[in-house]
Tab-separated table of C-alpha atoms in Angstrom:
chain	number	residue	atom	x	y	z
A	726	MET	CA	-30.265	59.118	41.453
A	727	SER	CA	-30.072	55.584	40.059
A	728	ARG	CA	-27.213	53.168	40.840
A	729	ARG	CA	-26.250	53.147	37.197
A	730	ALA	CA	-25.926	56.917	37.204
A	731	LEU	CA	-23.831	56.698	40.381
A	732	LEU	CA	-21.614	54.049	38.928
A	733	PHE	CA	-21.086	56.038	35.764
A	734	GLY	CA	-20.389	59.239	37.805
A	735	SER	CA	-17.867	57.516	40.062
A	736	LEU	CA	-16.016	55.944	37.079
A	737	LEU	CA	-15.974	59.379	35.423
A	738	GLY	CA	-14.606	60.838	38.623
A	739	VAL	CA	-11.798	58.336	38.693
A	740	ALA	CA	-10.984	59.011	35.032
A	741	LEU	CA	-10.945	62.786	35.661
A	742	ALA	CA	-8.800	62.336	38.720
A	743	ALA	CA	-6.345	60.254	36.683
A	744	CYS	CA	-6.146	63.018	34.029
A	745	GLY	CA	-5.714	65.728	36.662
A	746	THR	CA	-2.780	63.995	38.327
A	747	ALA	CA	-1.074	62.732	35.275
A	748	HIS	CA	1.386	65.610	35.226
A	749	ASP	CA	1.628	66.231	38.889
A	750	GLU	CA	3.832	63.706	40.610
A	751	ASP	CA	3.614	65.650	43.816
A	752	ALA	CA	-0.118	65.127	44.142
A	753	GLY	CA	0.202	61.957	46.180
A	754	PRO	CA	-1.167	58.483	45.696
A	755	MET	CA	-4.572	57.901	44.020
A	756	LEU	CA	-7.095	56.328	46.265
A	757	ILE	CA	-9.598	53.925	44.836
A	758	LEU	CA	-13.279	54.494	45.430
A	759	GLU	CA	-15.543	51.957	46.980
A	760	LEU	CA	-18.620	51.643	44.738
A	761	ARG	CA	-21.561	51.295	47.160
A	762	GLY	CA	-24.513	53.419	48.053
A	763	ALA	CA	-23.820	57.123	47.922
A	764	VAL	CA	-24.484	59.706	50.520
A	765	PRO	CA	-24.323	63.323	49.291
A	766	VAL	CA	-21.552	65.540	50.587
A	767	ALA	CA	-22.848	68.960	51.605
A	768	SER	CA	-19.440	70.666	51.788
A	769	HIS	CA	-15.713	70.141	51.780
A	770	ASP	CA	-13.535	71.352	54.591
A	771	LEU	CA	-10.058	72.020	53.169
A	772	ARG	CA	-6.949	72.697	55.213
A	773	VAL	CA	-3.384	73.361	53.973
A	774	TYR	CA	-0.483	72.346	56.190
A	775	GLY	CA	3.249	72.840	56.085
A	776	ALA	CA	5.929	70.322	55.311
A	777	ASP	CA	5.814	68.873	58.825
A	778	ALA	CA	2.305	67.552	58.228
A	779	ARG	CA	2.634	64.638	55.805
A	780	CYS	CA	-0.481	62.826	54.664
A	781	ASP	CA	0.319	59.610	56.618
A	782	ALA	CA	0.565	61.748	59.792
A	783	VAL	CA	-2.622	63.617	59.115
A	784	LEU	CA	-4.726	60.613	58.101
A	785	GLY	CA	-3.345	58.710	61.080
A	786	GLU	CA	-4.554	61.246	63.518
A	787	PRO	CA	-7.136	63.395	61.685
A	788	GLY	CA	-8.841	64.770	64.774
A	789	ALA	CA	-5.581	66.386	65.957
A	790	TRP	CA	-5.140	68.113	62.674
A	791	LEU	CA	-8.620	69.628	62.405
A	792	THR	CA	-7.245	72.643	64.151
A	793	ALA	CA	-8.812	76.073	63.902
A	794	ARG	CA	-5.543	77.809	64.437
A	795	LYS	CA	-3.741	79.517	61.596
A	796	CYS	CA	0.046	79.290	61.580
A	797	GLU	CA	2.131	82.288	62.487
A	798	PRO	CA	4.897	82.831	59.878
A	799	GLU	CA	7.565	81.401	62.173
A	800	GLU	CA	5.447	78.306	62.874
A	801	ILE	CA	5.221	77.114	59.245
A	802	ASP	CA	7.062	73.791	58.661
A	803	GLN	CA	7.982	73.593	62.339
A	804	LEU	CA	5.887	70.611	63.572
A	805	VAL	CA	3.130	72.845	64.972
A	806	ARG	CA	-0.442	71.787	64.602
A	807	CYS	CA	-1.663	74.818	62.764
A	808	HIS	CA	-2.766	75.385	59.233
A	809	LEU	CA	-1.680	77.746	56.439
A	810	ALA	CA	-5.239	78.047	55.061
A	811	HIS	CA	-8.628	76.819	55.902
A	812	VAL	CA	-11.660	77.056	53.538
A	813	VAL	CA	-15.049	75.383	53.292
A	814	VAL	CA	-16.324	74.823	49.752
A	815	LYS	CA	-19.334	73.344	48.084
A	816	PRO	CA	-18.759	70.079	46.228
A	817	GLY	CA	-18.414	70.124	42.441
A	818	ALA	CA	-16.043	72.824	41.315
A	819	THR	CA	-12.331	73.255	41.565
A	820	SER	CA	-11.421	75.507	44.507
A	821	ARG	CA	-8.430	77.877	44.475
A	822	ILE	CA	-6.711	78.483	47.769
A	823	GLU	CA	-4.577	81.560	47.559
A	824	GLY	CA	-1.859	83.130	49.689
A	825	ILE	CA	0.100	79.909	50.343
A	826	THR	CA	3.693	80.258	51.317
A	827	PRO	CA	5.880	78.286	48.783
A	828	GLY	CA	7.162	74.830	49.838
A	829	ASN	CA	5.961	71.312	50.309
A	830	ARG	CA	2.347	71.517	51.359
A	831	THR	CA	-0.302	69.029	52.378
A	832	VAL	CA	-3.923	69.441	51.546
A	833	PHE	CA	-6.392	67.685	53.871
A	834	ALA	CA	-10.021	67.518	52.815
A	835	VAL	CA	-13.013	66.353	54.908
A	836	GLY	CA	-16.355	65.743	53.296
A	837	LYS	CA	-19.145	66.927	55.568
A	838	GLY	CA	-22.740	65.910	55.488
A	839	ALA	CA	-25.766	68.251	55.902
A	840	ALA	CA	-25.506	67.936	59.688
A	841	ASP	CA	-21.767	68.754	59.633
A	842	GLU	CA	-20.944	65.106	60.230
A	843	THR	CA	-17.759	63.740	58.741
A	844	LEU	CA	-18.396	61.481	55.788
A	845	SER	CA	-15.148	61.145	54.080
A	846	ARG	CA	-11.476	62.158	54.097
A	847	GLY	CA	-8.689	62.639	51.624
A	848	CYS	CA	-5.194	63.966	51.562
A	849	ALA	CA	-2.567	64.957	48.970
A	850	GLU	CA	0.817	66.502	49.031
A	851	VAL	CA	1.803	69.268	46.616
A	852	VAL	CA	4.714	71.612	45.921
A	853	VAL	CA	3.708	75.278	45.897
A	854	ARG	CA	5.968	77.760	44.026
A	855	ASP	CA	5.979	81.549	44.172
A	856	GLY	CA	3.363	83.024	41.788
A	857	GLU	CA	2.201	79.647	40.495
A	858	ALA	CA	-0.920	77.618	40.925
A	859	ALA	CA	-0.289	73.957	41.971
A	860	ALA	CA	-3.026	71.633	40.841
A	861	VAL	CA	-4.019	68.832	43.159
A	862	THR	CA	-6.811	66.305	42.937
A	863	LEU	CA	-8.125	64.675	46.129
A	864	THR	CA	-10.137	61.529	46.050
A	865	LEU	CA	-11.997	61.160	49.298
A	866	VAL	CA	-12.843	57.786	50.856
A	867	ASP	CA	-15.292	56.780	53.471
A	868	ALA	CA	-14.444	57.914	57.000
A	869	GLN	CA	-14.850	54.791	59.144
B	1403	MET	CA	-68.981	49.957	-43.275
B	1404	ARG	CA	-68.041	53.472	-44.138
B	1405	PRO	CA	-64.436	53.914	-45.310
B	1406	THR	CA	-63.698	56.307	-42.429
B	1407	HIS	CA	-64.249	53.442	-39.987
B	1408	LEU	CA	-61.461	51.453	-41.617
B	1409	LEU	CA	-58.980	54.278	-41.143
B	1410	PRO	CA	-57.895	53.460	-37.571
B	1411	LEU	CA	-57.483	49.805	-38.505
B	1412	ALA	CA	-55.443	50.760	-41.538
B	1413	LEU	CA	-53.261	53.024	-39.421
B	1414	LEU	CA	-52.798	50.285	-36.950
B	1415	LEU	CA	-51.821	47.745	-39.505
B	1416	PHE	CA	-49.515	49.914	-41.600
B	1417	SER	CA	-48.065	52.344	-39.147
B	1418	PRO	CA	-44.438	51.737	-38.051
B	1419	PRO	CA	-43.954	50.275	-34.565
B	1420	THR	CA	-43.854	52.916	-31.825
B	1421	PHE	CA	-42.113	52.688	-28.526
B	1422	ALA	CA	-43.349	55.913	-27.021
B	1423	ARG	CA	-44.506	55.849	-23.346
B	1424	VAL	CA	-48.186	55.414	-22.835
B	1425	LEU	CA	-48.976	55.550	-19.092
B	1426	ASP	CA	-51.054	52.798	-17.570
B	1427	LEU	CA	-53.331	54.857	-15.385
B	1428	ASP	CA	-54.489	51.899	-13.303
B	1429	ARG	CA	-50.940	50.911	-12.646
B	1430	VAL	CA	-49.835	54.405	-11.731
B	1431	VAL	CA	-52.810	54.665	-9.312
B	1432	GLU	CA	-52.014	51.283	-7.855
B	1433	GLU	CA	-48.329	51.961	-7.285
B	1434	ALA	CA	-48.373	55.596	-6.430
B	1435	GLN	CA	-47.036	56.494	-2.911
B	1436	ASN	CA	-48.368	60.024	-3.017
B	1437	THR	CA	-51.920	60.237	-1.627
B	1438	ASP	CA	-52.702	63.359	-3.573
B	1439	LEU	CA	-51.683	61.702	-6.763
B	1440	LYS	CA	-53.848	58.580	-6.002
B	1441	ASN	CA	-56.836	60.769	-5.078
B	1442	GLY	CA	-56.445	63.075	-8.042
B	1443	LEU	CA	-56.255	60.289	-10.524
B	1444	ALA	CA	-59.249	58.587	-8.882
B	1445	ARG	CA	-61.179	61.851	-9.274
B	1446	TYR	CA	-60.341	61.785	-12.988
B	1447	ALA	CA	-61.841	58.313	-13.226
B	1448	ASP	CA	-64.946	59.634	-11.383
B	1449	LEU	CA	-65.204	62.614	-13.783
B	1450	ASP	CA	-64.829	64.984	-10.804
B	1451	PHE	CA	-62.421	67.191	-12.675
B	1452	ALA	CA	-62.314	70.240	-10.446
B	1453	GLU	CA	-61.316	68.229	-7.337
B	1454	GLY	CA	-59.066	66.039	-9.466
B	1455	ILE	CA	-57.051	69.040	-10.634
B	1456	LYS	CA	-56.680	70.234	-7.061
B	1457	GLY	CA	-55.341	66.880	-5.893
B	1458	LEU	CA	-52.880	66.559	-8.765
B	1459	GLU	CA	-51.705	70.123	-8.267
B	1460	GLN	CA	-50.942	69.194	-4.691
B	1461	ALA	CA	-49.169	66.069	-5.883
B	1462	LEU	CA	-46.978	68.074	-8.307
B	1463	VAL	CA	-45.652	70.132	-5.391
B	1464	ASP	CA	-44.031	67.010	-3.987
B	1465	ARG	CA	-40.371	67.079	-5.145
B	1466	GLY	CA	-39.975	63.403	-4.363
B	1467	LEU	CA	-42.422	62.418	-7.039
B	1468	ALA	CA	-40.959	59.939	-9.567
B	1469	PRO	CA	-40.870	61.164	-13.195
B	1470	VAL	CA	-43.578	58.712	-14.284
B	1471	GLU	CA	-45.760	59.867	-11.392
B	1472	ARG	CA	-45.029	63.529	-12.222
B	1473	ALA	CA	-45.936	62.954	-15.817
B	1474	ALA	CA	-49.125	61.149	-14.911
B	1475	ALA	CA	-50.156	63.923	-12.486
B	1476	ALA	CA	-49.483	66.642	-15.022
B	1477	LEU	CA	-51.015	64.821	-17.940
B	1478	TYR	CA	-54.251	63.983	-16.284
B	1479	ALA	CA	-54.496	67.433	-14.765
B	1480	GLY	CA	-54.104	68.827	-18.263
B	1481	LEU	CA	-56.762	66.640	-19.629
B	1482	MET	CA	-59.162	67.658	-16.895
B	1483	ALA	CA	-58.296	71.326	-17.278
B	1484	HIS	CA	-58.844	71.073	-21.014
B	1485	SER	CA	-62.195	69.343	-20.472
B	1486	LEU	CA	-63.137	72.357	-18.293
B	1487	ASP	CA	-62.075	74.592	-21.247
B	1488	ASP	CA	-59.155	76.010	-19.243
B	1489	VAL	CA	-56.705	75.922	-22.125
B	1490	ALA	CA	-54.000	77.915	-20.469
B	1491	ARG	CA	-53.795	75.549	-17.497
B	1492	ALA	CA	-54.041	72.537	-19.749
B	1493	LYS	CA	-51.046	73.816	-21.755
B	1494	ASP	CA	-49.090	74.370	-18.580
B	1495	PHE	CA	-49.875	70.872	-17.295
B	1496	PHE	CA	-49.041	69.260	-20.597
B	1497	THR	CA	-45.733	71.025	-20.698
B	1498	GLN	CA	-44.948	69.809	-17.195
B	1499	ALA	CA	-45.884	66.243	-18.273
B	1500	LEU	CA	-43.494	66.412	-21.219
B	1501	GLU	CA	-40.726	67.813	-19.107
B	1502	ALA	CA	-41.034	64.842	-16.821
B	1503	VAL	CA	-41.271	62.281	-19.603
B	1504	PRO	CA	-40.359	63.772	-23.021
B	1505	ASP	CA	-41.711	60.801	-25.033
B	1506	LEU	CA	-44.984	60.711	-23.263
B	1507	GLU	CA	-48.086	59.789	-25.210
B	1508	LEU	CA	-51.731	60.500	-24.452
B	1509	PRO	CA	-53.921	57.608	-23.366
B	1510	PRO	CA	-55.970	56.050	-26.201
B	1511	GLU	CA	-59.195	57.529	-24.878
B	1512	ALA	CA	-57.912	61.091	-25.241
B	1513	ALA	CA	-60.157	63.320	-27.322
B	1514	PRO	CA	-58.763	64.708	-30.596
B	1515	LYS	CA	-58.793	68.231	-29.252
B	1516	ASP	CA	-56.655	67.041	-26.265
B	1517	ARG	CA	-54.328	65.310	-28.654
B	1518	ALA	CA	-53.976	68.382	-30.799
B	1519	LEU	CA	-53.150	70.585	-27.824
B	1520	PHE	CA	-50.776	68.037	-26.353
B	1521	GLU	CA	-48.835	67.738	-29.659
B	1522	GLU	CA	-48.754	71.489	-29.904
B	1523	MET	CA	-47.062	71.607	-26.554
B	1524	ARG	CA	-44.667	68.856	-27.596
B	1525	SER	CA	-43.731	70.800	-30.707
B	1526	ALA	CA	-43.331	73.997	-28.786
B	1527	ARG	CA	-41.081	72.240	-26.300
B	1528	ARG	CA	-38.964	70.644	-28.974
B	1529	ALA	CA	-38.590	74.071	-30.655
B	1530	GLN	CA	-37.397	75.590	-27.373
B	1531	ALA	CA	-35.035	72.789	-26.371
B	1532	PRO	CA	-34.171	70.546	-29.297
B	1533	GLU	CA	-30.952	69.473	-27.665
B	1534	LYS	CA	-32.808	67.818	-24.824
B	1535	SER	CA	-34.505	65.206	-27.015
B	1536	ASP	CA	-33.046	61.774	-26.429
B	1537	PRO	CA	-34.051	59.220	-29.138
B	1538	VAL	CA	-32.441	56.368	-27.300
B	1539	LYS	CA	-35.177	56.573	-24.695
B	1540	LEU	CA	-37.747	55.755	-27.313
B	1541	GLU	CA	-36.507	52.195	-27.522
B	1542	LEU	CA	-37.569	51.405	-24.025
B	1543	ASP	CA	-40.846	49.804	-23.155
B	1544	TRP	CA	-41.825	52.440	-20.653
B	1545	ALA	CA	-45.302	51.190	-20.064
B	1546	ASN	CA	-43.987	47.963	-18.467
B	1547	GLU	CA	-41.104	49.460	-16.683
B	1548	PRO	CA	-41.455	49.124	-12.861
B	1549	MET	CA	-42.229	52.300	-11.016
B	1550	PRO	CA	-39.097	53.810	-9.681
B	1551	SER	CA	-39.005	53.686	-5.951
B	1552	ALA	CA	-37.326	56.165	-3.653
B	1553	LYS	CA	-33.587	55.430	-3.345
B	1554	VAL	CA	-32.403	54.595	0.110
B	1555	GLU	CA	-29.078	56.294	0.669
B	1556	PRO	CA	-26.519	54.405	2.733
B	1557	VAL	CA	-25.933	55.813	6.194
B	1558	HIS	CA	-22.425	56.979	5.324
B	1559	GLN	CA	-23.887	59.233	2.584
B	1560	LYS	CA	-26.218	60.990	5.009
B	1561	TRP	CA	-25.130	64.517	5.916
B	1562	TRP	CA	-25.648	63.907	9.623
B	1563	PHE	CA	-23.343	60.888	9.686
B	1564	TRP	CA	-20.143	62.722	9.007
B	1565	THR	CA	-21.304	65.805	10.871
B	1566	GLY	CA	-21.802	63.668	13.967
B	1567	ILE	CA	-18.429	62.032	13.640
B	1568	GLY	CA	-16.858	65.511	13.179
B	1569	ALA	CA	-18.616	66.771	16.263
B	1570	VAL	CA	-17.510	63.817	18.371
B	1571	VAL	CA	-13.903	64.128	17.224
B	1572	VAL	CA	-13.794	67.912	17.885
B	1573	SER	CA	-15.470	67.642	21.272
B	1574	GLY	CA	-13.298	64.743	22.235
B	1575	THR	CA	-10.133	66.602	21.292
B	1576	VAL	CA	-11.202	69.699	23.237
B	1577	ALA	CA	-12.130	67.586	26.264
B	1578	ALA	CA	-8.798	65.739	26.161
B	1579	VAL	CA	-6.850	69.038	25.963
B	1580	LEU	CA	-8.808	70.510	28.843
B	1581	LEU	CA	-8.483	67.360	30.975
B	1582	THR	CA	-4.772	67.032	30.486
B	1583	ARG	CA	-4.111	70.580	31.480
B	1584	GLY	CA	-4.249	69.663	35.168
B	1585	GLY	CA	-0.444	69.721	35.493
B	1586	GLU	CA	-0.031	73.238	34.228
B	1587	THR	CA	0.712	75.957	36.659
B	1588	PRO	CA	-1.131	79.141	35.669
B	1589	ALA	CA	0.002	82.267	37.394
B	1590	CYS	CA	-1.648	83.289	40.639
B	1591	GLY	CA	-1.007	85.542	43.615
B	1592	GLY	CA	2.679	86.545	43.602
B	1593	GLY	CA	4.567	88.563	46.177
B	1594	GLY	CA	6.085	85.546	47.776
B	1595	ARG	CA	2.943	83.512	47.700
B	1596	GLY	CA	1.504	80.757	45.511
B	1597	CYS	CA	-1.823	79.041	45.423
B	1598	ILE	CA	-3.408	75.582	45.179
B	1599	ASP	CA	-6.215	74.529	42.829
B	1600	VAL	CA	-7.985	71.694	44.619
B	1601	THR	CA	-10.272	69.308	42.817
B	1602	ILE	CA	-12.294	66.873	44.869
B	1603	SER	CA	-13.213	63.905	42.698
B	1604	ALA	CA	-14.976	61.611	45.113
B	1605	LEU	CA	-18.369	60.967	46.524
B	1606	ARG	CA	-18.857	59.372	49.919
B	1607	TRP	CA	-19.931	55.747	49.698
B	1608	ARG	CA	-21.570	53.821	52.476
B	1609	THR	CA	-22.505	50.111	52.817
B	1610	PRO	CA	-26.309	49.781	52.136
């Protein structure tokens, strides 16, 4: 893939992200991409946390939040390092994560390479309501 | 000198001035864009009438042929067909020539029998469509008129120009509507649960 195509693709991605979050004030701050050489992401690891896990906390200590444990109903929003949902998706399409208990939720995404190495991270906060789909757009940045 | 030899001279001196169109074959051949027309007329000059008719028939199929070119093609095809004693085809060709240029005249070298048949076709055409005759055209010096060239339509008169603009507007509107629907909350789940539609919009970038 040429650099010009990558540049175009990244700018398009930024534009699409801007459109997607235009009506969703709960989606969190937009992160700006660094336009350098691209490494393909093989998969995205998505976790949804309760209100206790804000993005600054998760991104400040990402390793601690990559938990494999799913929250018990009584643990939700109670400062317990567990997740409400965990899915691994292929890059490209929008992924729907169902069965989320309503409330303030944090979505943490990790871009993984072909060897399961962490390439990038992103986080956004969103309000989930009963019977509704909350749209959130995550822009991942390089995991240093 | 026999009196009959003086007749053409007398006709020339005493006949009223005529403005009918006499085609300049050399000029038509020189300026023709259609290859079949060029070749067909060249065959006429070479007396290769069978091939000449074929070429001119091909040329007449071309809808982009200018009226003068069409008249030339049909006229000389008619002359060649008549020379080959194919009267029916000659009549047809002469009629086509007159349809293209109603005030067309035969070239001076045309034989009397050609002239008679040609005038017969002109009369028949006038009898069929008298309202189409246009005497004003006779005042023009058609022989020296430049050959009409194909008109170049401006881009905004091309069908694809406005079609393209329409397609861009429609697709842009659809894309804008789809892209700005991110904030909507379509129904999902239920029973005390909601869901999250996650879109990842980034690639991973690394310093080269």
